[in-house]
mmCIF file of C-alpha atoms and ligand atoms in Angstrom:
data_model
loop_
_atom_site.group_PDB
_atom_site.id
_atom_site.type_symbol
_atom_site.label_atom_id
_atom_site.label_comp_id
_atom_site.label_asym_id
_atom_site.label_seq_id
_atom_site.Cartn_x
_atom_site.Cartn_y
_atom_site.Cartn_z
ATOM 1 C CA MET X 1 -0.137 0.456 0.099
ATOM 2 C CA GLU X 2 2.899 2.526 0.449
ATOM 3 C CA ASP X 3 4.169 1.726 -2.731
ATOM 4 C CA GLY X 4 0.500 3.384 -3.958
ATOM 5 C CA TRP X 5 -1.028 0.436 -4.724
ATOM 6 C CA HIS X 6 -4.829 0.392 -4.360
ATOM 7 C CA VAL X 7 -5.274 -2.901 -2.610
ATOM 8 C CA VAL X 8 -8.323 -5.184 -2.433
ATOM 9 C CA ALA X 9 -8.314 -7.591 0.098
ATOM 10 C CA ALA X 10 -10.516 -10.897 -0.398
ATOM 11 C CA ASP X 11 -11.270 -13.371 1.848
ATOM 12 C CA ARG X 12 -14.250 -15.576 2.518
ATOM 13 C CA ASP X 13 -13.721 -14.546 6.304
ATOM 14 C CA SER X 14 -15.467 -11.158 7.034
ATOM 15 C CA ASP X 15 -13.938 -11.283 10.652
ATOM 16 C CA ALA X 16 -10.173 -11.431 8.858
ATOM 17 C CA LEU X 17 -11.022 -8.465 6.781
ATOM 18 C CA ASP X 18 -12.402 -6.720 9.664
ATOM 19 C CA ALA X 19 -9.399 -7.283 11.640
ATOM 20 C CA LEU X 20 -6.859 -6.366 8.502
ATOM 21 C CA VAL X 21 -8.700 -3.115 8.365
ATOM 22 C CA HIS X 22 -8.570 -2.170 11.783
ATOM 23 C CA SER X 23 -4.648 -2.774 11.552
ATOM 24 C CA SER X 24 -4.006 -0.913 8.198
ATOM 25 C CA PRO X 25 -3.026 2.796 8.747
ATOM 26 C CA GLY X 26 -6.370 4.658 7.735
ATOM 27 C CA SER X 27 -5.269 6.541 5.170
ATOM 28 C CA ALA X 28 -4.370 3.047 3.149
ATOM 29 C CA PRO X 29 -6.839 2.323 0.113
ATOM 30 C CA LEU X 30 -7.716 -0.846 1.282
ATOM 31 C CA SER X 31 -11.000 -2.123 0.343
ATOM 32 C CA THR X 32 -12.232 -5.339 1.474
ATOM 33 C CA GLU X 33 -13.932 -8.219 -0.647
ATOM 34 C CA VAL X 34 -15.712 -11.318 1.380
ATOM 35 C CA MET X 35 -15.851 -14.123 -1.322
ATOM 36 C CA ASP X 36 -14.773 -17.674 -1.928
ATOM 37 C CA VAL X 37 -12.296 -17.825 -4.414
ATOM 38 C CA THR X 38 -13.584 -21.155 -5.318
ATOM 39 C CA ASP X 39 -16.613 -19.442 -6.489
ATOM 40 C CA ARG X 40 -16.411 -18.836 -9.911
ATOM 41 C CA GLY X 41 -19.179 -16.735 -9.908
ATOM 42 C CA ALA X 42 -17.925 -14.333 -6.883
ATOM 43 C CA VAL X 43 -14.998 -13.643 -8.574
ATOM 44 C CA VAL X 44 -15.974 -12.698 -11.442
ATOM 45 C CA ALA X 45 -18.442 -9.887 -9.516
ATOM 46 C CA ALA X 46 -15.850 -8.896 -7.462
ATOM 47 C CA LEU X 47 -13.457 -8.076 -10.198
ATOM 48 C CA ALA X 48 -16.417 -6.552 -12.608
ATOM 49 C CA ARG X 49 -16.640 -3.801 -9.107
ATOM 50 C CA LEU X 50 -12.879 -3.831 -9.782
ATOM 51 C CA GLY X 51 -12.233 -2.601 -13.306
ATOM 52 C CA THR X 52 -8.474 -2.937 -14.120
ATOM 53 C CA LEU X 53 -6.624 -5.064 -12.300
ATOM 54 C CA ASP X 54 -2.448 -4.574 -12.082
ATOM 55 C CA LEU X 55 -1.735 -7.501 -9.675
ATOM 56 C CA LEU X 56 -2.911 -10.526 -8.420
ATOM 57 C CA VAL X 57 -1.411 -12.299 -5.641
ATOM 58 C CA ASN X 58 -2.970 -15.767 -5.106
ATOM 59 C CA ASN X 59 -3.228 -16.126 -1.026
ATOM 60 C CA ALA X 60 -5.952 -17.882 0.216
ATOM 61 C CA GLY X 61 -4.778 -21.230 1.157
ATOM 62 C CA ILE X 62 -5.505 -24.018 3.622
ATOM 63 C CA ALA X 63 -3.623 -26.448 5.178
ATOM 64 C CA GLY X 64 -6.288 -29.409 5.997
ATOM 65 C CA LYS X 65 -6.232 -32.049 9.273
ATOM 66 C CA ARG X 66 -2.930 -33.074 9.786
ATOM 67 C CA CYS X 67 -2.917 -36.807 9.092
ATOM 68 C CA ALA X 68 -0.784 -39.141 7.317
ATOM 69 C CA VAL X 69 -1.262 -40.638 3.896
ATOM 70 C CA GLY X 70 -2.694 -43.494 5.213
ATOM 71 C CA THR X 71 -5.516 -41.751 7.189
ATOM 72 C CA ILE X 72 -6.675 -38.634 5.051
ATOM 73 C CA SER X 73 -9.816 -38.960 3.891
ATOM 74 C CA GLU X 74 -11.434 -38.303 0.306
ATOM 75 C CA ALA X 75 -13.055 -35.431 1.624
ATOM 76 C CA GLU X 76 -10.387 -33.772 3.292
ATOM 77 C CA PHE X 77 -8.513 -34.375 -0.092
ATOM 78 C CA ARG X 78 -10.746 -33.076 -1.898
ATOM 79 C CA ASP X 79 -11.247 -29.968 -0.010
ATOM 80 C CA VAL X 80 -7.464 -28.690 0.581
ATOM 81 C CA LEU X 81 -7.032 -29.617 -3.580
ATOM 82 C CA ARG X 82 -10.368 -27.078 -4.036
ATOM 83 C CA VAL X 83 -8.960 -24.105 -2.243
ATOM 84 C CA ASN X 84 -4.962 -24.546 -2.689
ATOM 85 C CA MET X 85 -5.659 -24.998 -6.396
ATOM 86 C CA LEU X 86 -8.815 -24.660 -8.061
ATOM 87 C CA GLY X 87 -9.118 -21.338 -5.994
ATOM 88 C CA ILE X 88 -5.773 -20.230 -7.728
ATOM 89 C CA PHE X 89 -7.134 -21.384 -11.141
ATOM 90 C CA ILE X 90 -10.589 -19.652 -11.374
ATOM 91 C CA ALA X 91 -8.963 -16.821 -9.704
ATOM 92 C CA SER X 92 -6.151 -16.332 -12.673
ATOM 93 C CA GLN X 93 -7.864 -17.195 -15.280
ATOM 94 C CA GLU X 94 -10.496 -14.202 -14.601
ATOM 95 C CA ALA X 95 -7.747 -12.110 -13.505
ATOM 96 C CA VAL X 96 -6.138 -12.111 -16.685
ATOM 97 C CA ARG X 97 -8.843 -10.974 -19.039
ATOM 98 C CA ARG X 98 -8.798 -8.077 -16.602
ATOM 99 C CA MET X 99 -5.145 -7.113 -17.051
ATOM 100 C CA GLY X 100 -2.806 -5.423 -19.518
ATOM 101 C CA LYS X 101 0.484 -5.806 -20.772
ATOM 102 C CA GLY X 102 2.581 -5.264 -17.611
ATOM 103 C CA GLY X 103 0.363 -6.926 -15.116
ATOM 104 C CA ALA X 104 1.436 -9.341 -12.576
ATOM 105 C CA ILE X 105 0.316 -12.847 -10.834
ATOM 106 C CA VAL X 106 2.274 -13.944 -7.879
ATOM 107 C CA ASN X 107 1.138 -17.239 -6.504
ATOM 108 C CA ILE X 108 1.654 -18.589 -2.823
ATOM 109 C CA ALA X 109 2.822 -21.730 -2.873
ATOM 110 C CA SER X 110 4.908 -23.341 -0.351
ATOM 111 C CA ALA X 111 8.564 -24.499 0.651
ATOM 112 C CA SER X 112 7.014 -27.479 1.553
ATOM 113 C CA TYR X 113 5.840 -28.392 -1.861
ATOM 114 C CA LEU X 114 9.339 -30.869 -2.002
ATOM 115 C CA VAL X 115 8.275 -32.753 1.133
ATOM 116 C CA SER X 116 5.342 -31.941 3.550
ATOM 117 C CA PRO X 117 4.989 -34.019 6.862
ATOM 118 C CA ASN X 118 1.546 -34.399 8.335
ATOM 119 C CA VAL X 119 -0.325 -32.679 5.399
ATOM 120 C CA PRO X 120 0.423 -34.682 2.229
ATOM 121 C CA HIS X 121 -2.203 -32.916 0.187
ATOM 122 C CA TYR X 122 -1.241 -29.649 1.336
ATOM 123 C CA GLY X 123 2.468 -30.088 -0.040
ATOM 124 C CA MET X 124 0.593 -31.929 -3.008
ATOM 125 C CA THR X 125 -1.225 -28.582 -3.792
ATOM 126 C CA LYS X 126 1.591 -26.343 -3.249
ATOM 127 C CA GLY X 127 3.588 -28.422 -6.100
ATOM 128 C CA ALA X 128 0.623 -28.415 -8.090
ATOM 129 C CA VAL X 129 1.087 -24.426 -7.913
ATOM 130 C CA VAL X 130 4.426 -23.981 -8.400
ATOM 131 C CA GLY X 131 3.485 -26.216 -11.693
ATOM 132 C CA LEU X 132 0.840 -24.099 -12.738
ATOM 133 C CA THR X 133 3.065 -21.250 -11.824
ATOM 134 C CA ARG X 134 5.275 -22.065 -14.867
ATOM 135 C CA SER X 135 2.585 -22.679 -17.756
ATOM 136 C CA MET X 136 0.795 -19.660 -16.701
ATOM 137 C CA ALA X 137 3.972 -18.018 -17.131
ATOM 138 C CA LEU X 138 4.834 -19.410 -20.620
ATOM 139 C CA GLU X 139 1.027 -18.986 -22.022
ATOM 140 C CA PHE X 140 0.507 -14.897 -20.473
ATOM 141 C CA ARG X 141 4.041 -14.226 -21.493
ATOM 142 C CA ARG X 142 3.035 -12.800 -24.973
ATOM 143 C CA HIS X 143 0.099 -10.880 -23.382
ATOM 144 C CA GLY X 144 3.343 -9.179 -21.386
ATOM 145 C CA ILE X 145 2.118 -10.303 -17.729
ATOM 146 C CA SER X 146 4.158 -12.176 -15.702
ATOM 147 C CA VAL X 147 3.587 -14.933 -13.475
ATOM 148 C CA ASN X 148 5.370 -15.667 -10.588
ATOM 149 C CA ALA X 149 5.567 -17.802 -6.901
ATOM 150 C CA VAL X 150 6.728 -16.635 -3.280
ATOM 151 C CA GLY X 151 7.531 -20.315 -1.319
ATOM 152 C CA PRO X 152 7.310 -19.619 2.313
ATOM 153 C CA GLY X 153 9.309 -21.701 4.807
ATOM 154 C CA ALA X 154 6.981 -21.589 8.330
ATOM 155 C CA ILE X 155 5.195 -17.957 8.516
ATOM 156 C CA ASP X 156 3.594 -16.881 11.979
ATOM 157 C CA THR X 157 -0.380 -16.679 11.295
ATOM 158 C CA THR X 158 -3.150 -18.552 12.443
ATOM 159 C CA MET X 159 -2.089 -21.357 10.099
ATOM 160 C CA GLN X 160 0.620 -22.167 12.469
ATOM 161 C CA SER X 161 -2.112 -22.461 15.248
ATOM 162 C CA ALA X 162 -2.695 -25.638 14.725
ATOM 163 C CA LEU X 163 1.362 -27.306 15.361
ATOM 164 C CA SER X 164 1.754 -29.207 18.346
ATOM 165 C CA ASP X 165 4.218 -27.771 21.177
ATOM 166 C CA GLU X 166 6.835 -30.488 19.467
ATOM 167 C CA GLN X 167 6.706 -29.100 16.256
ATOM 168 C CA ARG X 168 6.713 -25.539 17.650
ATOM 169 C CA ALA X 169 9.812 -26.624 19.392
ATOM 170 C CA HIS X 170 11.581 -27.699 15.919
ATOM 171 C CA LEU X 171 10.344 -24.583 14.499
ATOM 172 C CA ALA X 172 11.808 -22.830 16.982
ATOM 173 C CA ARG X 173 15.768 -24.608 16.885
ATOM 174 C CA ILE X 174 15.828 -24.387 12.907
ATOM 175 C CA TYR X 175 14.595 -20.897 12.190
ATOM 176 C CA SER X 176 16.818 -17.868 13.530
ATOM 177 C CA ASP X 177 13.982 -16.008 15.589
ATOM 178 C CA GLY X 178 10.808 -19.218 15.279
ATOM 179 C CA PRO X 179 8.540 -18.730 12.411
ATOM 180 C CA MET X 180 9.142 -15.530 10.478
ATOM 181 C CA PRO X 181 6.741 -12.500 10.465
ATOM 182 C CA PRO X 182 4.401 -12.298 6.934
ATOM 183 C CA ASP X 183 6.343 -9.037 6.020
ATOM 184 C CA VAL X 184 8.970 -10.799 4.906
ATOM 185 C CA ILE X 185 7.181 -12.816 2.333
ATOM 186 C CA ALA X 186 4.846 -9.431 1.738
ATOM 187 C CA ALA X 187 8.222 -8.228 0.508
ATOM 188 C CA ALA X 188 9.325 -11.142 -1.568
ATOM 189 C CA VAL X 189 5.598 -10.402 -3.398
ATOM 190 C CA ARG X 190 6.665 -6.871 -3.276
ATOM 191 C CA TYR X 191 10.137 -7.694 -5.594
ATOM 192 C CA LEU X 192 8.066 -9.673 -8.034
ATOM 193 C CA ALA X 193 5.262 -6.753 -8.504
ATOM 194 C CA SER X 194 7.910 -4.471 -9.427
ATOM 195 C CA SER X 195 9.259 -3.715 -12.828
ATOM 196 C CA GLU X 196 12.244 -5.323 -12.033
ATOM 197 C CA GLY X 197 10.585 -8.921 -10.119
ATOM 198 C CA ARG X 198 8.420 -8.859 -13.200
ATOM 199 C CA ARG X 199 11.458 -9.421 -15.355
ATOM 200 C CA ALA X 200 11.314 -13.058 -13.393
ATOM 201 C CA ARG X 201 8.259 -15.666 -15.503
ATOM 202 C CA GLY X 202 7.832 -19.148 -14.154
ATOM 203 C CA GLN X 203 9.965 -18.630 -11.007
ATOM 204 C CA MET X 204 9.623 -19.567 -7.333
ATOM 205 C CA LEU X 205 11.510 -17.560 -4.845
ATOM 206 C CA ILE X 206 11.571 -19.556 -1.503
ATOM 207 C CA VAL X 207 12.079 -17.725 1.903
ATOM 208 C CA ASP X 208 12.454 -20.282 4.219
ATOM 209 C CA GLU X 209 15.959 -19.141 5.889
ATOM 210 C CA GLY X 210 17.586 -21.986 3.791
ATOM 211 C CA THR X 211 15.066 -24.918 6.151
ATOM 212 C CA SER X 212 14.586 -26.660 2.833
ATOM 213 C CA LEU X 213 18.371 -27.412 2.344
ATOM 214 C CA GLY X 214 18.449 -30.368 4.319
ATOM 215 C CA ILE X 215 20.033 -28.322 7.290
ATOM 216 C CA ASP X 216 19.569 -31.361 9.913
ATOM 217 C CA LEU X 217 21.786 -33.221 7.480
ATOM 218 C CA TRP X 218 24.905 -30.636 8.983
HETATM 219 N N1 LIG K 1 1.480 -19.607 7.836
HETATM 220 C C1 LIG K 1 2.412 -20.490 6.638
HETATM 221 O O1 LIG K 1 3.277 -21.225 7.763
HETATM 222 C C2 LIG K 1 3.103 -20.540 5.768
HETATM 223 C C3 LIG K 1 3.863 -21.376 4.987
HETATM 224 C C4 LIG K 1 3.980 -21.354 3.691
HETATM 225 C C5 LIG K 1 2.995 -20.998 2.899
HETATM 226 N N2 LIG K 1 1.428 -20.390 3.502
HETATM 227 C C6 LIG K 1 0.502 -20.093 2.647
HETATM 228 O O2 LIG K 1 0.689 -18.401 2.565
HETATM 229 C C7 LIG K 1 -0.926 -18.424 2.430
HETATM 230 C C8 LIG K 1 -1.893 -17.151 3.274
HETATM 231 O O3 LIG K 1 -1.193 -18.319 4.640
HETATM 232 P P1 LIG K 1 -1.799 -17.718 6.178
HETATM 233 O O4 LIG K 1 -0.595 -18.569 6.700
HETATM 234 O O5 LIG K 1 -1.856 -16.593 6.016
HETATM 235 O O6 LIG K 1 -2.817 -18.625 6.593
HETATM 236 P P2 LIG K 1 -3.961 -18.339 7.440
HETATM 237 O O7 LIG K 1 -4.964 -19.316 7.930
HETATM 238 O O8 LIG K 1 -3.537 -17.418 8.432
HETATM 239 O O9 LIG K 1 -4.449 -17.233 6.361
HETATM 240 C C9 LIG K 1 -5.190 -17.586 5.007
HETATM 241 C C10 LIG K 1 -6.962 -17.100 4.944
HETATM 242 O O10 LIG K 1 -7.217 -17.153 3.647
HETATM 243 C C11 LIG K 1 -8.386 -17.680 3.941
HETATM 244 N N3 LIG K 1 -8.975 -18.338 2.887
HETATM 245 C C12 LIG K 1 -9.088 -19.961 3.044
HETATM 246 N N4 LIG K 1 -10.080 -20.915 2.115
HETATM 247 C C13 LIG K 1 -10.506 -19.259 1.234
HETATM 248 C C14 LIG K 1 -11.037 -19.116 -0.100
HETATM 249 N N5 LIG K 1 -11.804 -20.752 -0.220
HETATM 250 N N6 LIG K 1 -11.600 -18.297 -0.046
HETATM 251 C C15 LIG K 1 -11.027 -17.425 0.318
HETATM 252 N N7 LIG K 1 -10.455 -17.053 1.272
HETATM 253 C C16 LIG K 1 -9.960 -17.999 1.614
HETATM 254 C C17 LIG K 1 -8.693 -17.917 5.241
HETATM 255 O O11 LIG K 1 -10.253 -17.163 5.654
HETATM 256 C C18 LIG K 1 -7.935 -17.011 6.127
HETATM 257 O O12 LIG K 1 -8.048 -15.589 6.219
HETATM 258 C C19 LIG K 1 -1.644 -19.809 2.257
HETATM 259 O O13 LIG K 1 -1.466 -20.427 0.580
HETATM 260 C C20 LIG K 1 -0.698 -20.688 3.054
HETATM 261 O O14 LIG K 1 -0.469 -22.178 2.432
HETATM 262 C C21 LIG K 1 1.523 -20.477 4.760
#
């Protein structure tokens, strides 16, 4: 917002949007849309209210219930796929129709696309986001629209609230100061949305303090 963007925050949770508005500076150009990103009608209606669009950040996602591959239910599996994959597909497909040359899409994937203990369905969807990012980058390149992704490590948000004490202790040990603040990811998005960052196409910027490098092996 401080970069001059008019930000429209969309979420299916109106309380989360209210909290965001209250925590943002009063003068910032921020508006909100309550919608489910998997509801194409709601996405189209929200985009119509916007007019043109310069940047889409596909951030909505769910981690799903923690469980092993052997115990996950089909309903749970489908739910995570629907939000994390279908949501990005629908929002991107509709948004790109309203973007001109110079537009950008940034998808929020996850460093856990490499391997995702206890949430295998979540990790799978984030791998799919990386694949879709590359395919969209190739297709939309001819329209002058960049598509890239950010792969966060552990970020201090409500998504982390489902972690056990043991998992929290592990994160406290492998990160310099525990899970990272969301601002770290906002900075990566800001870079990919900048005129310089838009030169990147189909890339994922992993921001995880190197924890996916196999640090436990050293
Ligand atoms: N927190 C982490 O450690 C972490 C790590 C890697 C990637 N990510 C990714 O970052 C993104 C943001 O997650 P977060 O950590 O802020 O989690 P969060 O749970 O705090 O926020 C996710 C938001 O998405 C919204 N949402 C979920 N399904 C939706 C839908 N169908 N339509 C509209 N809104 C919907 C929720 O209401 C919630 O406000 C997600 O894509 C997540 O997978 C998070």
